Amino acid sequence: MTSTRRDLFKFAGGAAVGALFTPAPWRLVTDTALWSETWPGVPRPARGEIRAKYSNCALCEAGCAVRARCVGDQPVALMGVMEHPFTHGALCPFGLAGHHLPYHPARLRRGPVQEASAAISDALAHCRADERVAVLDLRPGRTASWTYRRALAQWKNGTYLAPPRILGGPVAVNLAAAKTVLSFGAPVMDGWGTPGNVIAARGGFRLIQAETVESRTAVMADQWLPIPAGSETALARRIAEAWSDDKKRSSDPLVRELASNGPTLVLDAEDRPEILALNQLTGAMGKIIVTRREAPVPDAWKKAAAETQLDAVPDRSIRVLLIDESAPGPYVPWSAIERKLVADNPVVVAFAWSREGYGRHAQFVLPTAVYPEAVDDIPPAVDSPLAQFRLSAALVAAPAGVVNPAEFVAGLAGISAANALRERSDSIHKAGRGTLFTYADAKSTPLKDVKADEFWKALNDGGSWTDAPPERNEIPKLALGAPATAAGENDLPLAVVMAEPYSVPCSPILSKVYQESNLRLAPNRAALHPSDAREYGVEEGGKAFLQTRSGKLEVEITLDAGVPRGVVQVAAGPRTLDLCGSTPQAKVVRV
Ligand code: SF4
């Protein structure tokens, strides 16, 4: 019998149809689904005992109390601690997703530690008498900050630098004492202070938001005062000039309101002295803006370098600059730093968990632990009138290649810092002031009733110390600067308004949601009024260059009728702050 090609096709077709009536193909579909769910690249959920660990979120100075739901040792969900007397169980979206950060694709795990040490030692050996070695600490007030200051005291011309600030550090805000808050663009309801404390105090004050764009805080304010971009100091001057003995009957309704419903707190997104000085008129000084003591430190630490502002350092004088951005804080534009470096081969080392910040400019980027891997203390937030001491405990182990910036700098200076947190804890305990709040049992205990070892253990198990109120409130002094208004420049016609004044490390999942939904302005986007966009020839989703005196950056355009004409809105981040931080006028050029 001969078989033809037709027979072969008939057999194959019959076999295929017949196979459908057997379990084989259906079994294959099920098995393929199962195999693809469990192939080696798919993450497997941790298995183990479910328990709670307590800590404090270190992503910003709010330091919100955290309850981590863990499977075995792996945190799988973060939530607030409802009973906490200051943070009241609130966590912002960054804090809720903070446990994703160790797995961020931009995460650094290894760095040139030996090479950086050798370059620093060599530069220190050749440092001239008029040159400096400096540490820029983006989050001053920590125990690590004291380590830097102690280390810098060992070097001639050792200089400790911190970002400029007026409110924060030794000057704090007691929101509970305010009847009215006039905010010049400060994101009061969206990242300015401690979310739980701001929400708890919100019922007690009337919020007036003076801002160019209707921000989230403006939406939640009692009154949004739309003002032209760059006119904040002019408005502050108008209020100051109308503030007379007759202010309660002033023809200016804003002045009448501030005077009649005081004490009034005045806040500014950029902490400009000429705006904050209004607090001296409105009765805020000493009542709402108060002097805050620092948590005690060992006496032996007090021989330390003083805090210096970058502006006070002579240009071209820093030979070695070590930048600690492991703990997020206000970003100082690179242009302001660069002019302070010596012209010939300065050594710049950034301690960071990703390359996105100063790592773009430094010769060496040394990887650090990221929240929630790092053990660090968190200085009190701007809205905490009392000193606090709380630790961000390590909820997951850090990779082997990371460095501890404070111990690295201490090692270079030949001082010991390995037990600095414990030494600080003992000093606070020795002072015997204040109260310890433990999270697991929601109990407040006077510190004098707790032993030193118990105090240290409680801090490591998630717990916070709050100072006792001072017997006498000292009135902090704020310098009144000269009022100045930003003048528009014809070739850069757009005023830059920052949509997110604070940049906090963001979970890769949240950043994906941002990028795709644009619920919050992503760092690579710029928002324009549709009429301005038409004028500059750009459209929704189109590519353009955002150009300032400092350079240009490629951005994606978002059209937003809520952005006033003549304004371009961008999110604050290292790249946009480098570009727009010191030159808030820009133009948009189609790519
Ligand atoms: S990022 Fe700041 S505000 Fe948000 S949860 Fe953490 S500490 Fe609180």
Coordinates of C-alpha atoms and ligand atoms in Angstrom, one line a residue:
M1 CA 0.0 0.0 0.0
T2 CA 1.3 3.4 -0.9
S3 CA 0.7 6.5 1.2
T4 CA 0.3 9.8 -0.4
R5 CA 0.9 13.3 0.9
R6 CA -2.9 13.7 1.1
D7 CA -3.0 10.6 3.5
L8 CA -0.4 12.2 5.7
F9 CA -2.4 15.5 6.0
K10 CA -5.6 13.5 6.7
F11 CA -3.8 11.6 9.5
A12 CA -2.4 14.7 11.0
G13 CA -5.7 16.5 10.9
G14 CA -7.5 13.5 12.4
A15 CA -4.9 13.2 15.1
A16 CA -5.2 16.9 16.0
V17 CA -9.1 16.7 16.2
G18 CA -8.9 13.4 18.1
A19 CA -6.4 14.9 20.6
L20 CA -9.0 17.5 21.6
F21 CA -11.1 14.7 22.9
T22 CA -8.3 13.4 25.2
P23 CA -7.2 15.1 28.5
A24 CA -3.7 15.7 27.1
P25 CA -4.1 19.3 25.6
W26 CA -6.2 20.5 28.5
R27 CA -3.7 19.1 31.0
L28 CA -1.0 20.9 29.1
V29 CA -2.8 24.2 29.3
T30 CA -3.1 23.8 33.1
D31 CA 0.5 22.7 33.6
T32 CA 1.8 25.6 31.5
A33 CA -0.1 28.1 33.6
L34 CA 1.3 26.5 36.8
W35 CA 4.9 26.3 35.4
S36 CA 4.8 29.9 34.3
E37 CA 3.6 31.0 37.8
T38 CA 6.4 29.3 39.6
W39 CA 9.3 29.6 37.2
P40 CA 12.5 30.8 38.9
G41 CA 12.1 34.5 38.0
V42 CA 8.7 34.9 39.8
P43 CA 9.1 36.1 43.4
R44 CA 7.8 33.7 46.0
P45 CA 5.9 35.1 49.0
A46 CA 7.8 34.6 52.2
R47 CA 6.5 31.8 54.5
G48 CA 6.7 31.9 58.2
E49 CA 5.3 33.2 61.5
I50 CA 3.3 36.4 61.1
R51 CA 4.3 39.0 63.7
A52 CA 4.6 42.8 64.2
K53 CA 7.8 44.8 64.5
Y54 CA 7.8 48.4 65.4
S55 CA 10.0 51.2 64.0
N56 CA 9.9 54.8 62.8
C57 CA 9.9 55.9 59.2
A58 CA 13.2 57.6 58.3
L59 CA 12.1 58.9 54.9
C60 CA 11.6 62.4 56.3
E61 CA 12.0 64.2 59.6
A62 CA 8.3 63.5 60.5
G63 CA 9.6 60.1 61.6
C64 CA 6.1 58.6 61.8
A65 CA 5.7 55.6 64.1
V66 CA 5.5 52.4 62.1
R67 CA 4.0 49.0 62.7
A68 CA 5.5 46.5 60.2
R69 CA 3.5 43.3 59.5
C70 CA 6.2 40.7 58.9
V71 CA 6.1 37.2 57.6
G72 CA 9.1 35.6 59.3
D73 CA 11.7 38.4 59.1
Q74 CA 10.3 40.0 55.9
P75 CA 8.1 43.1 56.2
V76 CA 5.1 42.8 53.9
A77 CA 3.0 45.8 55.0
L78 CA 3.6 49.0 56.9
M79 CA 1.0 50.9 58.9
G80 CA 0.9 53.6 61.5
V81 CA 0.7 53.3 65.2
M82 CA -2.7 54.6 66.1
E83 CA -2.0 55.3 69.8
H84 CA 1.2 57.4 69.1
P85 CA 0.6 60.7 70.9
F86 CA 2.2 62.8 68.0
T87 CA 2.0 60.8 64.8
H88 CA -1.6 59.5 65.5
G89 CA -1.3 56.4 63.2
A90 CA -0.8 58.4 60.0
L91 CA 1.7 57.4 57.3
C92 CA 1.9 59.1 53.9
P93 CA 2.0 57.1 50.6
F94 CA 5.8 57.2 50.6
G95 CA 5.9 55.7 54.1
L96 CA 3.3 53.1 53.4
A97 CA 5.4 51.7 50.5
G98 CA 8.8 52.3 52.2
H99 CA 9.6 48.6 52.5
H100 CA 9.8 48.4 48.7
L101 CA 12.9 50.7 48.6
P102 CA 15.6 48.0 49.2
Y103 CA 14.4 46.4 45.9
H104 CA 14.4 49.6 43.9
P105 CA 16.0 49.0 40.4
A106 CA 18.2 52.1 40.9
R107 CA 19.6 50.7 44.2
L108 CA 23.4 50.7 44.5
R109 CA 24.9 47.7 46.2
R110 CA 28.7 48.1 45.6
G111 CA 31.0 51.0 45.3
P112 CA 34.7 51.9 45.1
V113 CA 35.3 52.1 48.9
Q114 CA 39.1 51.5 48.8
E115 CA 39.7 53.9 45.9
A116 CA 37.6 56.6 47.6
S117 CA 39.5 56.2 50.9
A118 CA 42.8 56.4 49.1
A119 CA 41.8 59.5 47.1
I120 CA 40.5 61.3 50.3
S121 CA 43.7 60.4 52.3
D122 CA 45.9 61.7 49.4
A123 CA 43.8 64.9 49.1
L124 CA 44.0 65.5 52.9
A125 CA 47.7 65.0 52.9
H126 CA 48.1 67.7 50.2
C127 CA 45.4 70.1 51.5
R128 CA 46.8 73.7 51.6
A129 CA 46.3 75.9 54.7
D130 CA 43.5 77.9 53.0
E131 CA 41.7 74.8 51.7
R132 CA 39.0 72.9 53.5
V133 CA 37.6 69.4 54.1
A134 CA 33.9 69.6 54.4
V135 CA 30.9 67.3 55.1
L136 CA 27.5 68.3 53.6
D137 CA 24.9 66.7 55.8
L138 CA 21.4 66.8 54.2
R139 CA 19.7 65.9 57.5
P140 CA 21.4 67.7 60.4
G141 CA 20.5 67.0 64.1
R142 CA 21.1 63.3 64.0
T143 CA 23.7 61.4 66.0
A144 CA 25.5 60.9 62.7
S145 CA 25.6 64.7 62.4
W146 CA 27.4 64.9 65.7
T147 CA 29.9 62.3 64.5
Y148 CA 30.6 64.4 61.4
R149 CA 31.1 67.5 63.6
R150 CA 33.4 65.6 66.0
A151 CA 35.4 64.2 63.1
L152 CA 35.7 67.6 61.4
A153 CA 37.0 69.1 64.6
Q154 CA 40.1 66.8 64.2
W155 CA 41.0 68.5 60.9
K156 CA 42.3 71.9 60.3
N157 CA 39.7 73.8 58.4
G158 CA 37.2 71.0 58.9
T159 CA 33.8 72.5 57.9
Y160 CA 30.4 71.0 58.7
L161 CA 27.7 72.2 56.2
A162 CA 24.0 71.8 56.4
P163 CA 21.2 73.0 54.1
P164 CA 19.9 76.5 55.0
R165 CA 16.8 76.6 57.2
I166 CA 15.1 79.0 59.5
L167 CA 12.3 76.8 60.8
G168 CA 13.5 73.4 62.0
G169 CA 16.5 72.5 64.2
P170 CA 16.4 74.8 67.3
V171 CA 13.3 76.7 66.1
A172 CA 10.1 74.7 65.9
V173 CA 6.4 75.3 65.2
N174 CA 3.6 74.5 67.6
L175 CA 0.7 74.2 65.3
A176 CA -1.8 73.5 68.1
A177 CA -1.3 77.2 69.3
A178 CA -2.2 78.7 65.9
K179 CA -5.7 80.2 65.2
T180 CA -4.8 81.2 61.6
V181 CA -2.1 79.9 59.3
L182 CA -1.1 82.0 56.2
S183 CA 0.9 79.8 54.0
F184 CA 3.0 81.2 51.1
G185 CA 3.0 78.0 49.1
A186 CA 4.1 75.8 52.0
P187 CA 2.6 72.3 51.5
V188 CA 1.0 72.4 54.9
M189 CA -1.4 69.5 54.2
D190 CA 0.9 67.6 51.8
G191 CA 4.3 66.9 53.4
W192 CA 5.3 70.0 55.3
G193 CA 5.3 68.6 58.9
T194 CA 4.1 65.4 60.5
P195 CA 0.9 64.2 58.8
G196 CA -0.8 62.9 61.9
N197 CA 0.0 66.0 63.9
V198 CA -1.1 68.4 61.1
I199 CA -4.4 66.5 60.7
A200 CA -5.0 66.5 64.5
A201 CA -4.3 70.3 64.7
R202 CA -6.2 71.2 61.5
G203 CA -9.5 71.7 63.2
G204 CA -8.0 74.4 65.4
F205 CA -6.8 76.8 62.7
R206 CA -8.1 78.6 59.6
L207 CA -5.8 77.9 56.7
I208 CA -5.2 80.6 54.0
Q209 CA -3.1 79.3 51.2
A210 CA -1.4 82.0 49.0
E211 CA -0.1 80.2 46.0
T212 CA 0.0 80.5 42.2
V213 CA -1.3 77.0 41.5
E214 CA -4.2 75.4 43.2
S215 CA -2.1 72.7 44.9
R216 CA -3.5 69.9 47.1
T217 CA -3.0 72.1 50.2
A218 CA -4.8 75.0 48.4
V219 CA -7.7 72.6 47.8
M220 CA -7.8 71.6 51.5
A221 CA -7.4 75.2 52.7
D222 CA -10.3 77.3 54.0
Q223 CA -9.3 79.9 51.4
W224 CA -7.1 79.8 48.4
L225 CA -5.5 83.1 47.5
P226 CA -4.3 82.8 43.9
I227 CA -1.2 85.1 43.5
P228 CA 1.0 85.7 40.5
A229 CA 4.3 83.6 40.5
G230 CA 7.1 85.5 42.2
S231 CA 4.8 87.9 44.0
E232 CA 5.1 86.3 47.5
T233 CA 7.5 88.9 48.9
A234 CA 5.4 91.8 47.5
L235 CA 2.3 90.3 49.3
A236 CA 4.3 90.0 52.5
R237 CA 5.4 93.6 52.2
R238 CA 1.8 94.7 51.6
I239 CA 0.7 93.0 54.8
A240 CA 3.6 94.4 56.8
E241 CA 2.9 98.0 55.5
A242 CA -0.8 97.7 56.4
W243 CA -0.1 96.3 59.9
S244 CA -0.8 99.3 62.1
D245 CA -2.5 99.9 65.4
D246 CA -5.7 100.0 63.4
K247 CA -5.1 96.7 61.7
K248 CA -8.4 95.2 62.8
R249 CA -10.2 97.8 60.9
S250 CA -7.8 97.8 57.9
S251 CA -9.3 98.3 54.4
D252 CA -7.3 95.2 53.4
P253 CA -9.6 92.1 54.2
L254 CA -6.6 89.8 54.5
V255 CA -4.9 92.0 57.1
R256 CA -8.2 92.4 59.0
E257 CA -8.6 88.7 59.1
L258 CA -5.0 88.0 60.2
A259 CA -5.3 90.6 63.0
S260 CA -8.7 89.6 64.2
N261 CA -8.2 85.8 64.3
G262 CA -4.7 85.5 65.8
P263 CA -2.2 84.4 66.8
T264 CA -1.4 83.8 63.1
L265 CA 1.5 81.7 61.8
V266 CA 3.1 82.6 58.5
L267 CA 4.8 79.9 56.6
D268 CA 6.7 80.0 53.4
A269 CA 7.6 77.1 51.0
E270 CA 11.2 78.5 50.7
D271 CA 11.6 79.8 54.3
R272 CA 12.4 83.3 53.0
P273 CA 13.3 85.5 55.9
E274 CA 11.4 88.5 54.6
I275 CA 8.2 86.5 54.6
L276 CA 8.7 84.6 57.9
A277 CA 9.5 87.9 59.5
L278 CA 5.7 88.6 59.4
N279 CA 5.5 86.3 62.4
Q280 CA 7.1 89.1 64.4
L281 CA 4.0 91.2 63.7
T282 CA 1.3 88.5 64.0
G283 CA 2.1 87.4 67.5
A284 CA 3.5 84.0 66.5
M285 CA 6.9 84.4 68.1
G286 CA 7.2 82.6 71.4
K287 CA 3.6 81.3 71.1
I288 CA 3.6 79.3 67.9
I289 CA 7.2 79.6 66.8
V290 CA 9.2 78.4 69.8
T291 CA 12.8 77.5 70.7
R292 CA 13.4 73.8 70.9
R293 CA 16.0 72.1 73.0
E294 CA 18.2 69.5 71.4
A295 CA 18.2 65.9 72.8
P296 CA 21.1 65.7 75.2
V297 CA 24.5 64.5 73.9
P298 CA 27.6 63.3 75.8
D299 CA 29.8 66.1 77.1
A300 CA 32.7 64.6 75.3
W301 CA 31.0 65.4 72.0
K302 CA 30.7 69.1 72.6
K303 CA 34.1 69.9 71.2
A304 CA 32.8 69.7 67.7
A305 CA 32.8 71.8 64.5
A306 CA 30.0 74.3 64.3
E307 CA 27.3 74.3 61.7
T308 CA 28.2 76.5 58.7
Q309 CA 26.1 77.7 55.8
L310 CA 27.4 77.0 52.3
D311 CA 27.2 80.7 51.5
A312 CA 29.6 81.6 54.2
V313 CA 32.3 79.3 52.7
P314 CA 34.8 81.2 50.4
D315 CA 34.5 80.2 46.7
R316 CA 37.1 77.7 45.4
S317 CA 38.1 76.6 48.9
I318 CA 36.8 73.0 49.5
R319 CA 39.4 70.4 48.6
V320 CA 37.5 67.4 49.9
L321 CA 33.7 67.3 50.0
L322 CA 31.8 64.3 51.5
I323 CA 28.1 64.5 50.9
D324 CA 25.8 62.4 53.1
E325 CA 22.5 61.9 51.2
S326 CA 21.7 58.5 52.8
A327 CA 19.1 60.3 54.9
P328 CA 16.8 62.3 52.6
G329 CA 16.7 66.1 53.2
P330 CA 16.5 69.4 51.3
Y331 CA 18.6 69.3 48.1
V332 CA 21.2 72.1 47.7
P333 CA 21.5 72.8 43.9
W334 CA 24.8 71.5 42.5
S335 CA 25.7 74.9 41.0
A336 CA 25.8 76.4 44.6
I337 CA 28.2 73.6 45.7
E338 CA 30.4 73.5 42.6
R339 CA 31.6 77.0 42.9
K340 CA 32.9 76.3 46.4
L341 CA 35.2 73.5 45.2
V342 CA 38.9 74.1 44.4
A343 CA 39.5 74.4 40.7
D344 CA 42.1 71.7 40.5
N345 CA 41.0 68.1 41.2
P346 CA 38.6 68.4 44.2
V347 CA 37.6 65.1 45.7
V348 CA 33.8 64.7 46.0
V349 CA 32.3 61.6 47.5
A350 CA 28.6 61.0 47.8
F351 CA 27.1 58.5 50.2
A352 CA 23.9 57.5 48.6
W353 CA 21.6 54.5 47.9
S354 CA 21.1 55.5 44.3
R355 CA 23.0 57.6 41.7
E356 CA 20.1 60.0 41.1
G357 CA 21.2 62.8 43.4
Y358 CA 24.8 64.1 43.9
G359 CA 26.1 60.8 42.5
R360 CA 25.7 62.4 39.1
H361 CA 28.4 64.9 40.0
A362 CA 30.7 63.0 42.5
Q363 CA 33.9 61.1 41.5
F364 CA 33.0 58.4 44.0
V365 CA 29.5 57.1 45.0
L366 CA 29.6 54.9 48.0
P367 CA 26.4 52.8 48.5
T368 CA 24.6 53.1 51.8
A369 CA 21.8 51.3 53.4
V370 CA 18.3 52.6 52.6
Y371 CA 15.2 52.7 54.8
P372 CA 14.2 50.2 56.3
E373 CA 17.7 48.6 56.4
A374 CA 19.5 51.4 58.2
V375 CA 19.6 52.0 61.9
D376 CA 19.6 55.8 62.4
D377 CA 18.0 58.3 64.7
I378 CA 15.6 60.8 63.2
P379 CA 15.7 64.5 64.4
P380 CA 12.4 66.1 65.4
A381 CA 10.2 67.5 62.6
V382 CA 9.6 71.2 62.2
D383 CA 6.1 70.9 63.9
S384 CA 7.4 69.2 67.0
P385 CA 7.8 71.8 69.7
L386 CA 9.7 69.4 71.9
A387 CA 12.9 67.4 71.2
Q388 CA 12.4 63.8 70.3
F389 CA 14.7 60.8 70.0
R390 CA 13.6 57.8 68.0
L391 CA 15.4 55.2 66.0
S392 CA 14.6 53.8 62.6
A393 CA 15.3 50.1 63.3
A394 CA 16.6 47.8 60.6
L395 CA 13.6 45.7 59.4
V396 CA 15.6 44.0 56.7
A397 CA 19.3 43.3 56.4
A398 CA 21.4 45.7 54.3
P399 CA 23.5 44.2 51.4
A400 CA 27.1 43.3 52.3
G401 CA 28.7 46.0 50.2
V402 CA 27.2 49.1 51.8
V403 CA 29.0 51.6 54.0
N404 CA 27.9 53.5 57.1
P405 CA 28.8 57.1 56.2
A406 CA 29.3 58.3 59.8
E407 CA 31.6 55.4 60.6
F408 CA 33.5 55.9 57.4
V409 CA 34.2 59.6 58.2
A410 CA 34.9 58.8 61.8
G411 CA 37.5 56.2 60.6
L412 CA 39.2 58.8 58.4
A413 CA 39.4 61.2 61.4
G414 CA 40.5 58.4 63.8
I415 CA 37.6 58.7 66.2
S416 CA 35.2 56.0 67.4
A417 CA 31.5 56.2 66.4
A418 CA 30.4 52.6 66.5
N419 CA 28.5 53.1 69.7
A420 CA 27.4 56.6 69.2
L421 CA 23.6 55.9 69.3
R422 CA 24.0 54.0 72.5
E423 CA 26.1 56.8 74.0
R424 CA 23.4 59.4 73.0
S425 CA 20.7 57.2 74.5
D426 CA 22.6 57.0 77.8
S427 CA 23.1 60.8 77.8
I428 CA 19.3 61.3 77.4
H429 CA 18.7 58.8 80.1
K430 CA 21.2 60.5 82.4
A431 CA 19.3 63.9 81.9
G432 CA 16.2 62.1 83.2
R433 CA 13.8 64.4 81.5
G434 CA 10.7 63.6 79.4
T435 CA 8.7 60.5 78.6
L436 CA 9.3 57.2 76.8
F437 CA 6.4 55.9 74.7
T438 CA 6.6 52.2 73.7
Y439 CA 4.6 51.2 70.7
A440 CA 3.8 47.5 71.4
D441 CA 1.9 48.3 74.6
A442 CA 1.1 52.0 73.8
K443 CA 2.4 53.0 77.2
S444 CA 3.9 56.3 78.3
T445 CA 6.5 56.1 81.1
P446 CA 8.4 58.9 82.7
L447 CA 12.1 58.5 81.8
K448 CA 13.2 58.7 85.4
D449 CA 11.3 55.4 86.0
V450 CA 13.2 53.5 83.3
K451 CA 16.7 51.9 83.6
A452 CA 19.3 52.8 80.9
D453 CA 19.3 49.3 79.4
E454 CA 15.5 49.2 79.3
F455 CA 15.5 52.6 77.6
W456 CA 18.0 51.5 74.9
K457 CA 16.0 48.3 74.3
A458 CA 12.8 50.1 74.1
L459 CA 14.2 52.5 71.5
N460 CA 15.4 49.6 69.4
D461 CA 12.1 47.9 69.6
G462 CA 10.3 50.9 68.2
G463 CA 9.7 53.5 70.9
S464 CA 10.2 57.3 71.2
W465 CA 11.5 59.7 73.7
T466 CA 9.8 63.1 74.0
D467 CA 11.4 65.9 76.0
A468 CA 9.7 67.6 78.9
P469 CA 8.3 71.1 78.1
P470 CA 10.8 73.8 79.1
E471 CA 10.0 75.9 82.2
R472 CA 10.4 79.1 80.2
N473 CA 9.8 79.6 76.4
E474 CA 12.6 81.6 74.9
I475 CA 11.5 83.6 71.9
P476 CA 13.6 82.7 68.8
K477 CA 14.7 85.6 66.6
L478 CA 14.2 85.6 62.9
A479 CA 16.2 87.9 60.6
L480 CA 14.1 90.3 58.5
G481 CA 15.6 90.3 55.0
A482 CA 15.2 92.9 52.3
P483 CA 12.0 92.4 50.4
A484 CA 12.6 91.5 46.8
T485 CA 10.4 90.4 43.9
A486 CA 11.5 88.1 41.2
A487 CA 11.6 90.0 37.9
G488 CA 10.5 88.1 34.8
E489 CA 13.2 87.9 32.1
N490 CA 12.0 88.4 28.6
D491 CA 14.0 85.5 27.1
L492 CA 12.9 83.2 29.9
P493 CA 9.2 84.1 30.2
L494 CA 7.9 81.3 32.4
A495 CA 8.0 81.4 36.2
V496 CA 9.0 78.0 37.6
V497 CA 6.7 76.7 40.3
M498 CA 7.7 73.5 42.1
A499 CA 4.8 71.1 42.5
E500 CA 6.5 68.8 45.1
P501 CA 8.8 71.0 47.3
Y502 CA 10.2 68.0 49.1
S503 CA 11.7 65.0 47.4
V504 CA 11.4 61.7 49.3
P505 CA 12.6 58.3 48.0
C506 CA 9.7 56.7 46.3
S507 CA 8.8 53.0 46.0
P508 CA 9.4 51.8 42.4
I509 CA 5.8 50.7 42.3
L510 CA 4.6 54.1 43.3
S511 CA 6.9 55.8 40.8
K512 CA 5.4 53.5 38.1
V513 CA 1.9 54.6 39.1
Y514 CA 3.1 58.3 39.0
Q515 CA 4.7 57.9 35.6
E516 CA 1.7 56.2 34.1
S517 CA -1.2 58.0 35.8
N518 CA 0.4 61.4 36.3
L519 CA -1.6 61.6 39.6
R520 CA 1.3 63.5 40.9
L521 CA 3.6 65.3 38.6
A522 CA 6.5 63.0 37.8
P523 CA 10.1 64.4 37.9
N524 CA 10.3 64.1 34.1
R525 CA 7.2 66.1 33.4
A526 CA 6.4 69.8 33.1
A527 CA 2.9 71.2 33.3
L528 CA 1.8 74.2 31.2
H529 CA -1.5 76.0 30.6
P530 CA -2.9 74.8 27.2
S531 CA -2.7 78.3 25.8
D532 CA 1.0 78.6 26.7
A533 CA 1.6 75.1 25.3
R534 CA 0.0 76.3 22.0
E535 CA 2.2 79.4 22.0
Y536 CA 5.4 77.3 22.4
G537 CA 4.3 74.6 19.9
V538 CA 4.1 71.7 22.4
E539 CA 1.3 69.3 23.1
E540 CA 0.2 66.8 25.7
G541 CA 2.8 64.0 26.0
G542 CA 5.2 65.8 23.7
K543 CA 8.9 66.1 24.4
A544 CA 10.4 69.5 25.1
F545 CA 13.5 71.1 26.7
L546 CA 13.0 73.0 29.9
Q547 CA 15.7 75.7 29.7
T548 CA 17.0 78.0 32.4
R549 CA 20.2 80.0 32.9
S550 CA 21.7 76.8 34.5
G551 CA 21.1 74.5 31.5
K552 CA 18.3 72.4 30.0
L553 CA 16.5 69.2 30.7
E554 CA 14.3 67.1 28.5
V555 CA 10.8 66.8 29.8
E556 CA 7.4 65.5 28.8
I557 CA 4.7 68.1 28.6
T558 CA 1.4 67.8 30.6
L559 CA -1.4 70.2 29.8
D560 CA -3.2 71.5 32.8
A561 CA -5.7 74.4 32.7
G562 CA -5.1 74.7 36.5
V563 CA -1.6 76.0 35.9
P564 CA -1.8 79.8 35.3
R565 CA -0.5 81.3 32.1
G566 CA 3.2 82.3 32.3
V567 CA 4.0 79.5 34.7
V568 CA 5.6 76.1 34.2
Q569 CA 5.1 73.6 37.0
V570 CA 7.7 70.9 37.7
A571 CA 8.2 68.4 40.5
A572 CA 11.2 69.0 42.8
G573 CA 13.9 66.4 42.4
P574 CA 17.7 66.6 42.1
R575 CA 17.6 67.2 38.3
T576 CA 14.9 69.9 38.4
L577 CA 16.5 71.6 41.5
D578 CA 19.9 71.7 39.8
L579 CA 18.2 73.3 36.8
C580 CA 15.7 75.7 38.4
G581 CA 16.8 75.9 42.1
S582 CA 18.7 79.2 41.7
T583 CA 17.1 80.5 38.5
P584 CA 13.3 80.2 38.8
Q585 CA 12.7 81.5 35.3
A586 CA 12.5 79.2 32.3
K587 CA 11.4 78.7 28.8
V588 CA 10.0 75.6 27.0
V589 CA 11.4 74.6 23.6
R590 CA 10.0 71.8 21.5
V591 CA 12.4 69.0 20.9
Ligands
SF4_1 S1 7.8 59.8 54.5 FE1 7.7 61.2 56.2 S2 5.5 61.7 56.4 FE2 5.7 59.9 55.1 S3 5.4 58.2 56.6 FE3 7.6 58.5 56.4 S4 8.1 59.9 58.0 FE4 5.9 60.0 57.8

